[in-house]
Coordinates of C-alpha atoms in Angstrom, one line a residue:
M875 CA -20.8 15.3 -3.1
F876 CA -17.9 18.1 -3.3
D877 CA -16.4 19.9 -5.6
P878 CA -15.6 17.8 -9.1
V879 CA -12.0 20.2 -8.7
L880 CA -11.6 18.7 -5.3
E881 CA -12.8 15.2 -5.9
E882 CA -9.9 15.2 -9.1
S883 CA -6.9 16.6 -7.8
F884 CA -7.3 14.6 -3.8
V885 CA -8.2 11.1 -4.8
G886 CA -9.7 9.3 -1.5
E887 CA -12.6 7.9 -0.7
S888 CA -11.8 6.7 3.1
V889 CA -13.5 8.3 6.3
V890 CA -10.0 10.4 7.3
I891 CA -9.9 11.7 3.4
Q892 CA -13.3 12.8 3.2
H893 CA -12.3 14.5 6.6
V894 CA -10.0 16.5 4.5
K895 CA -12.0 17.3 2.3
K896 CA -14.9 18.8 4.1
L897 CA -12.3 20.9 6.0
I898 CA -11.1 22.1 2.1
T899 CA -14.6 22.8 1.6
Q900 CA -15.1 24.9 4.5
V901 CA -12.3 27.4 4.5
A902 CA -11.4 27.7 0.6
R903 CA -13.2 30.6 0.0
S904 CA -12.6 32.5 3.0
N905 CA -9.0 34.8 3.0
A906 CA -7.8 32.7 6.2
N907 CA -4.3 31.6 6.7
V908 CA -4.0 27.8 6.6
L909 CA -1.9 25.4 7.6
I910 CA -1.4 22.4 6.3
L911 CA 0.3 19.2 8.1
G912 CA 1.7 16.1 7.1
E913 CA 4.3 13.8 6.4
S914 CA 6.3 14.0 3.3
G915 CA 4.7 12.9 0.3
T916 CA 0.8 12.6 1.4
G917 CA 0.1 15.4 -0.8
K918 CA 0.1 18.5 1.0
E919 CA 0.8 20.8 -2.2
V920 CA -2.6 19.4 -3.7
V921 CA -4.4 20.2 -1.0
A922 CA -3.0 23.7 -1.2
N923 CA -3.7 23.6 -5.1
C924 CA -7.2 22.7 -4.7
L925 CA -7.5 25.7 -1.7
H926 CA -6.5 28.3 -4.2
K927 CA -8.9 26.7 -6.7
L928 CA -11.7 26.6 -5.0
S929 CA -11.5 30.0 -3.9
K930 CA -12.1 33.8 -4.5
R931 CA -8.6 34.2 -5.9
A932 CA -8.7 31.5 -8.2
E933 CA -8.3 33.6 -11.2
M934 CA -5.0 35.5 -10.0
P935 CA -1.9 34.0 -9.6
Y936 CA -0.8 30.7 -7.4
V937 CA 2.9 30.8 -6.4
P938 CA 4.2 27.8 -4.9
V939 CA 8.2 28.3 -2.7
N940 CA 9.9 25.5 -0.8
C941 CA 11.6 27.1 2.0
G942 CA 13.4 24.6 2.7
A943 CA 15.3 24.3 -1.4
I944 CA 16.4 27.8 -1.3
P945 CA 19.7 28.8 0.1
K946 CA 19.6 30.8 3.6
D947 CA 21.3 34.1 2.1
L948 CA 18.8 34.2 -1.0
L949 CA 15.6 33.0 0.6
E950 CA 14.3 36.7 1.4
S951 CA 15.7 37.9 -2.6
E952 CA 12.9 34.9 -3.8
L953 CA 10.5 36.3 -1.4
F954 CA 10.9 40.0 -1.5
G955 CA 12.6 40.9 -4.8
H956 CA 15.5 42.7 -4.7
E957 CA 16.7 46.3 -6.4
K958 CA 19.7 46.7 -8.8
G959 CA 22.8 47.0 -7.4
A960 CA 21.4 45.6 -4.0
F961 CA 24.2 42.7 -3.6
T962 CA 26.1 41.8 -6.0
G963 CA 25.3 39.9 -8.9
A964 CA 21.8 41.9 -9.0
L965 CA 21.9 43.6 -12.2
T966 CA 18.2 44.3 -12.4
Q967 CA 14.9 45.1 -10.1
R968 CA 13.8 41.2 -9.3
K969 CA 10.2 41.4 -8.0
G970 CA 10.2 38.1 -5.8
R971 CA 6.9 35.8 -5.1
F972 CA 5.4 37.9 -2.6
E973 CA 4.6 40.4 -5.6
L974 CA 4.0 38.0 -7.6
A975 CA 1.6 36.6 -6.3
Q976 CA 0.2 39.7 -5.6
G977 CA -4.1 39.1 -5.7
G978 CA -3.7 36.0 -5.7
T979 CA -2.2 33.1 -2.8
L980 CA 1.7 32.3 -2.4
F981 CA 1.8 28.6 -0.6
L982 CA 5.2 28.5 1.7
D983 CA 6.3 24.7 1.5
E984 CA 7.9 23.3 4.5
I985 CA 8.1 26.5 6.6
G986 CA 9.3 24.9 9.3
D987 CA 12.7 24.7 7.4
M988 CA 12.9 28.6 7.3
P989 CA 15.4 30.5 9.2
L990 CA 14.9 32.5 12.7
S991 CA 16.0 35.2 11.0
M992 CA 13.4 35.2 7.5
Q993 CA 10.2 34.3 10.0
V994 CA 10.6 37.6 11.6
K995 CA 10.0 38.9 8.2
I996 CA 7.5 37.0 6.9
L997 CA 5.3 37.7 10.4
R998 CA 6.0 41.4 10.2
V999 CA 4.2 40.9 6.5
L1000 CA 1.5 38.7 7.7
Q1001 CA 0.9 42.0 10.4
E1002 CA 1.1 44.8 8.7
R1003 CA 1.0 43.3 5.1
I1004 CA 3.9 45.2 4.0
F1005 CA 7.2 44.2 2.6
E1006 CA 10.0 46.0 0.7
R1007 CA 12.5 44.9 -1.3
V1008 CA 16.2 44.2 -0.8
G1009 CA 18.1 47.2 -0.7
G1010 CA 14.8 49.2 -1.3
N1011 CA 12.9 51.3 1.5
K1012 CA 9.7 51.8 -0.7
S1013 CA 7.1 49.6 0.9
I1014 CA 4.8 47.5 -1.0
Q1015 CA 1.0 46.3 -0.5
A1016 CA 1.4 42.5 0.3
D1017 CA -2.7 41.5 -1.0
V1018 CA -2.1 37.7 -1.1
R1019 CA -3.4 35.0 1.0
I1020 CA -1.0 32.8 3.1
I1021 CA -1.2 29.0 3.2
A1022 CA 1.8 26.6 4.6
A1023 CA 2.7 23.5 4.9
T1024 CA 5.6 21.6 6.9
H1025 CA 6.2 17.8 7.5
R1026 CA 7.5 19.0 11.3
E1027 CA 5.7 19.0 14.2
L1028 CA 5.6 22.7 14.9
E1029 CA 4.7 22.5 18.8
D1030 CA 7.6 20.9 19.6
E1031 CA 9.7 23.2 16.7
V1032 CA 8.6 26.1 18.8
K1033 CA 8.9 24.9 22.3
D1034 CA 13.3 24.2 21.4
G1035 CA 12.8 27.8 20.1
R1036 CA 13.3 27.0 16.0
F1037 CA 10.4 28.3 15.5
R1038 CA 8.9 31.8 16.7
E1039 CA 5.6 30.9 18.6
D1040 CA 3.9 33.9 17.5
L1041 CA 4.5 33.3 14.1
Y1042 CA 3.1 30.0 14.4
Y1043 CA 0.1 31.5 15.6
R1044 CA -0.6 33.4 12.5
L1045 CA 0.1 30.8 10.5
N1046 CA -1.7 28.1 12.4
V1047 CA -5.4 30.2 11.8
F1048 CA -7.2 26.8 10.2
P1049 CA -5.1 24.0 10.8
I1050 CA -5.3 20.9 8.1
E1051 CA -3.8 17.7 8.7
I1052 CA -3.4 15.6 5.8
P1053 CA -3.1 11.3 7.1
P1054 CA -0.4 9.6 6.1
L1055 CA -1.5 6.6 3.4
R1056 CA -1.2 3.5 6.0
D1057 CA -3.9 4.9 8.3
R1058 CA -6.3 5.2 5.1
A1059 CA -4.7 1.6 2.9
D1060 CA -9.0 1.2 1.6
D1061 CA -8.1 4.3 -1.2
I1062 CA -4.5 2.5 -2.5
P1063 CA -6.6 0.4 -5.0
L1064 CA -8.0 3.5 -6.3
L1065 CA -4.9 5.5 -6.3
F1066 CA -2.8 2.8 -7.9
N1067 CA -6.3 3.4 -11.0
V1068 CA -5.4 6.7 -11.2
L1069 CA -1.6 7.0 -11.3
N1070 CA -1.7 3.8 -13.3
R1071 CA -3.9 6.2 -15.5
N1072 CA -1.9 8.7 -15.4
M1073 CA 1.4 7.4 -16.2
Q1074 CA -0.4 6.0 -19.4
Q1075 CA -1.1 9.5 -20.5
D1076 CA 2.3 10.9 -20.1
M1077 CA 4.4 7.7 -20.5
D1078 CA 2.7 5.4 -22.7
L1079 CA 2.7 2.8 -20.1
S1080 CA 0.8 0.8 -18.4
V1081 CA 0.2 -1.6 -15.6
Q1082 CA -2.1 -4.2 -14.3
I1083 CA -1.7 -6.1 -11.0
T1084 CA -4.0 -9.4 -9.5
Q1085 CA -5.7 -9.0 -5.9
E1086 CA -2.8 -11.4 -4.0
A1087 CA -0.4 -8.4 -5.4
M1088 CA -3.3 -5.2 -3.8
A1089 CA -3.4 -7.0 -0.9
S1090 CA 0.0 -7.3 -0.3
I1091 CA 1.4 -4.0 -0.6
M1092 CA -2.2 -3.0 1.2
Q1093 CA 0.0 -4.3 4.2
H1094 CA 3.0 -1.7 3.5
Q1095 CA 3.4 1.3 5.8
W1096 CA 4.1 3.5 2.9
P1097 CA 7.2 5.7 4.7
G1098 CA 6.8 7.8 1.6
N1099 CA 3.0 8.0 1.8
V1100 CA 1.7 8.5 -1.9
R1101 CA 5.0 9.5 -3.6
E1102 CA 6.2 6.1 -2.9
L1103 CA 3.0 4.7 -4.2
S1104 CA 3.9 6.6 -7.4
N1105 CA 7.0 5.2 -7.9
L1106 CA 6.1 1.5 -7.6
V1107 CA 3.7 2.2 -10.5
E1108 CA 5.9 3.3 -12.3
R1109 CA 8.3 1.1 -11.9
L1110 CA 6.0 -1.6 -12.2
G1111 CA 4.8 -0.1 -15.4
I1112 CA 8.8 0.2 -17.0
I1113 CA 9.1 -3.7 -15.9
F1114 CA 5.5 -5.6 -16.6
P1115 CA 4.1 -3.3 -19.4
D1116 CA 0.6 -4.1 -20.6
E1117 CA 1.3 -7.3 -17.6
P1118 CA -0.8 -8.2 -15.1
V1119 CA 1.6 -8.4 -11.7
S1120 CA 1.3 -11.1 -9.3
W1121 CA 2.9 -11.0 -6.0
D1122 CA 5.9 -12.8 -6.6
E1123 CA 6.7 -10.0 -9.2
L1124 CA 6.5 -7.1 -6.3
P1125 CA 9.8 -5.8 -5.2
E1126 CA 10.5 -7.8 -1.8
K1127 CA 10.4 -5.5 0.8
Y1128 CA 6.3 -5.0 -0.8
Q1129 CA 5.6 -9.2 -0.3
Y1130 CA 3.3 -9.2 3.0
D1131 CA 1.7 -12.3 4.2
I1132 CA -1.7 -12.9 3.1
S1133 CA -2.6 -16.1 4.1
H1134 CA -4.6 -14.8 7.0
L1135 CA -6.8 -12.4 5.0
S1136 CA -10.4 -13.8 4.5
E1137 CA -11.4 -11.5 1.6
L1138 CA -9.3 -9.8 -1.1
P1139 CA -9.9 -6.1 -2.1
E1140 CA -11.4 -5.6 -5.0
L1141 CA -9.6 -4.1 -7.9
N1142 CA -10.6 -0.5 -10.0
P1143 CA -10.7 -0.5 -14.0
G1144 CA -6.7 -0.8 -15.3
T1145 CA -6.1 -3.7 -12.4
K1146 CA -6.5 -7.2 -13.3
S1147 CA -7.2 -10.2 -11.3
A1148 CA -5.1 -13.5 -12.4
T1149 CA -8.3 -14.9 -13.0
D1150 CA -10.2 -12.1 -15.2
S1151 CA -8.8 -13.6 -18.5
E1152 CA -10.4 -17.3 -18.1
P1153 CA -13.1 -18.7 -19.7
G1154 CA -16.3 -18.6 -18.4
D1155 CA -15.2 -14.9 -15.7
L1156 CA -16.9 -12.3 -15.3
N1157 CA -15.2 -9.2 -16.7
Q1158 CA -15.7 -5.7 -15.0
Q1159 CA -18.1 -4.3 -17.2
Q1160 CA -20.5 -7.5 -16.7
I1161 CA -20.3 -7.9 -12.8
E1162 CA -21.2 -3.6 -13.4
G1163 CA -24.0 -4.7 -15.6
S1164 CA -25.2 -7.7 -12.9
E1165 CA -25.0 -5.1 -10.1
L1166 CA -27.0 -2.6 -12.1
D1167 CA -29.5 -5.0 -12.8
R1168 CA -29.8 -6.0 -9.2
D1169 CA -30.1 -2.2 -8.2
I1170 CA -33.1 -1.8 -11.0
E1171 CA -34.9 -4.3 -10.0
N1172 CA -34.8 -3.6 -6.1
S1173 CA -36.2 -0.6 -6.5
P1174 CA -39.0 0.9 -5.5
E1175 CA -40.1 2.4 -9.0
T1176 CA -39.5 -1.4 -10.4
V1177 CA -40.9 -3.9 -8.0
S1178 CA -44.1 -4.5 -6.9
E1179 CA -45.1 -4.5 -3.1
N1180 CA -44.6 -8.3 -3.3
N1181 CA -40.7 -8.5 -3.3
S1182 CA -41.0 -12.0 -5.0
D1183 CA -43.2 -10.7 -8.0
R1184 CA -40.4 -8.2 -9.9
Q1185 CA -42.1 -7.7 -13.2
V1186 CA -42.8 -4.0 -13.8
N1187 CA -46.4 -2.9 -13.8
T1188 CA -46.5 -0.7 -16.8
L1189 CA -44.8 -0.5 -20.2
P1190 CA -45.0 2.3 -22.4
E1191 CA -46.7 1.8 -25.4
H1192 CA -44.5 4.0 -27.6
D1193 CA -41.1 5.8 -27.9
F1194 CA -39.3 4.0 -24.8
D1195 CA -36.0 3.7 -24.2
L1196 CA -35.3 1.2 -21.4
K1197 CA -31.3 1.7 -21.8
E1198 CA -31.8 5.2 -20.9
H1199 CA -34.7 4.8 -18.3
M1200 CA -32.6 2.0 -16.4
A1201 CA -29.7 4.9 -16.5
N1202 CA -31.8 7.6 -15.7
L1203 CA -33.4 5.4 -12.7
E1204 CA -29.9 4.3 -11.3
Y1205 CA -28.8 7.7 -11.6
S1206 CA -31.9 9.0 -9.4
L1207 CA -31.4 6.6 -6.5
I1208 CA -27.5 7.3 -6.6
Q1209 CA -27.9 10.6 -5.6
Q1210 CA -30.9 9.8 -3.4
A1211 CA -28.3 7.8 -1.2
L1212 CA -25.1 10.3 -1.9
Q1213 CA -28.0 12.9 0.1
A1214 CA -28.9 10.3 2.8
S1215 CA -25.7 9.9 3.9
D1216 CA -24.6 13.6 3.5
G1217 CA -21.8 13.4 0.2
V1218 CA -20.4 10.4 2.0
V1219 CA -19.8 7.8 -1.2
A1220 CA -18.7 5.0 0.8
H1221 CA -22.0 5.5 3.3
A1222 CA -24.1 6.0 0.0
A1223 CA -21.8 2.5 -1.6
K1224 CA -23.3 0.3 1.5
R1225 CA -27.2 1.9 1.2
L1226 CA -27.2 0.5 -2.6
N1227 CA -25.6 -2.6 -1.3
M1228 CA -22.9 -1.7 -3.9
R1229 CA -18.8 -1.6 -3.5
R1230 CA -17.7 1.6 -3.3
T1231 CA -15.3 1.7 -6.2
T1232 CA -18.1 0.7 -8.6
L1233 CA -20.0 3.2 -7.3
V1234 CA -17.4 6.3 -7.8
E1235 CA -17.0 4.5 -11.6
K1236 CA -20.9 4.7 -11.5
L1237 CA -20.9 8.4 -10.6
R1238 CA -18.0 9.5 -13.0
K1239 CA -19.9 7.7 -15.9
Y1240 CA -23.3 9.5 -15.3
E1241 CA -21.5 12.8 -14.7
Q1242 CA -20.2 12.4 -17.7
M1243 CA -23.1 11.3 -19.6
F1244 CA -25.5 13.9 -18.5
S1245 CA -23.2 17.1 -17.6

């Protein structure tokens, strides 16, 4: 199991995301420079935030700066600050991002867009841990941890002379590559659910989606990654508030052929199958209850040696709470499965003959119950 901060912030249970979470956990409490790589919209800033929250500097400032969004002639002042009168318009002394982040973490987003002239100055700070404000001559200690991110292939940028090789190796102490959403399609139902829940909290909008529609969007290549999925959830929430969205109601570019699929994806709570409201069908709570019953029945503490005999051996005489006993038993078995699976939820779910998303929901429920 990973830290709750990481599980809540960086959503995903696929194998590739489990690997990323492991890397984050390994490097978070060190002061090593981290270089986060990945396409736009994959969640690089989320990872940087998690690294800070899990670090020894968590109580100190976390200061992000987008190197590609600041004009070249203002970037030095933004990073290092300036003295009064250093240039036209510098009416007062101003602290830069390095000073604001003292003792904490400075996140240099899109560092691949930084001009070469600034790369030299960043390299000096990393090497000597000092800097001066623009227009000043007083050296200031830089007690900051550097986390950088880029969507560019920095090795190619180095070969083409657009990025300094010495700075690249200074930053690339511990690289973390975030996979694109198309490489972790199994996480889409879970992400959809979380994005929908956030939209409900922020905008009082909610959307449901059929299994057919979910199967279709899982085939999309997602060039905008999680950011694109977030936009789709918001768009559907505005057009179809609290209504189940079917395949033919999706925007055309998300309508893929699903006739070849032998199995439709499981929907997380907050999404809905087209048949969920029909009489006689089980709702999600009933399904989870039936899985709970099956898990309890097959557990070694409640089944006799003969698998065909499913009677409990001994019923306590007094003060027996069946619901509490079943919850404790299931939680214990889940924890054992997670330990045996090195904390990988997908493997634990397979061990328990349970759907991964069902196991995630059970874990959340029991963590609230037993915390």
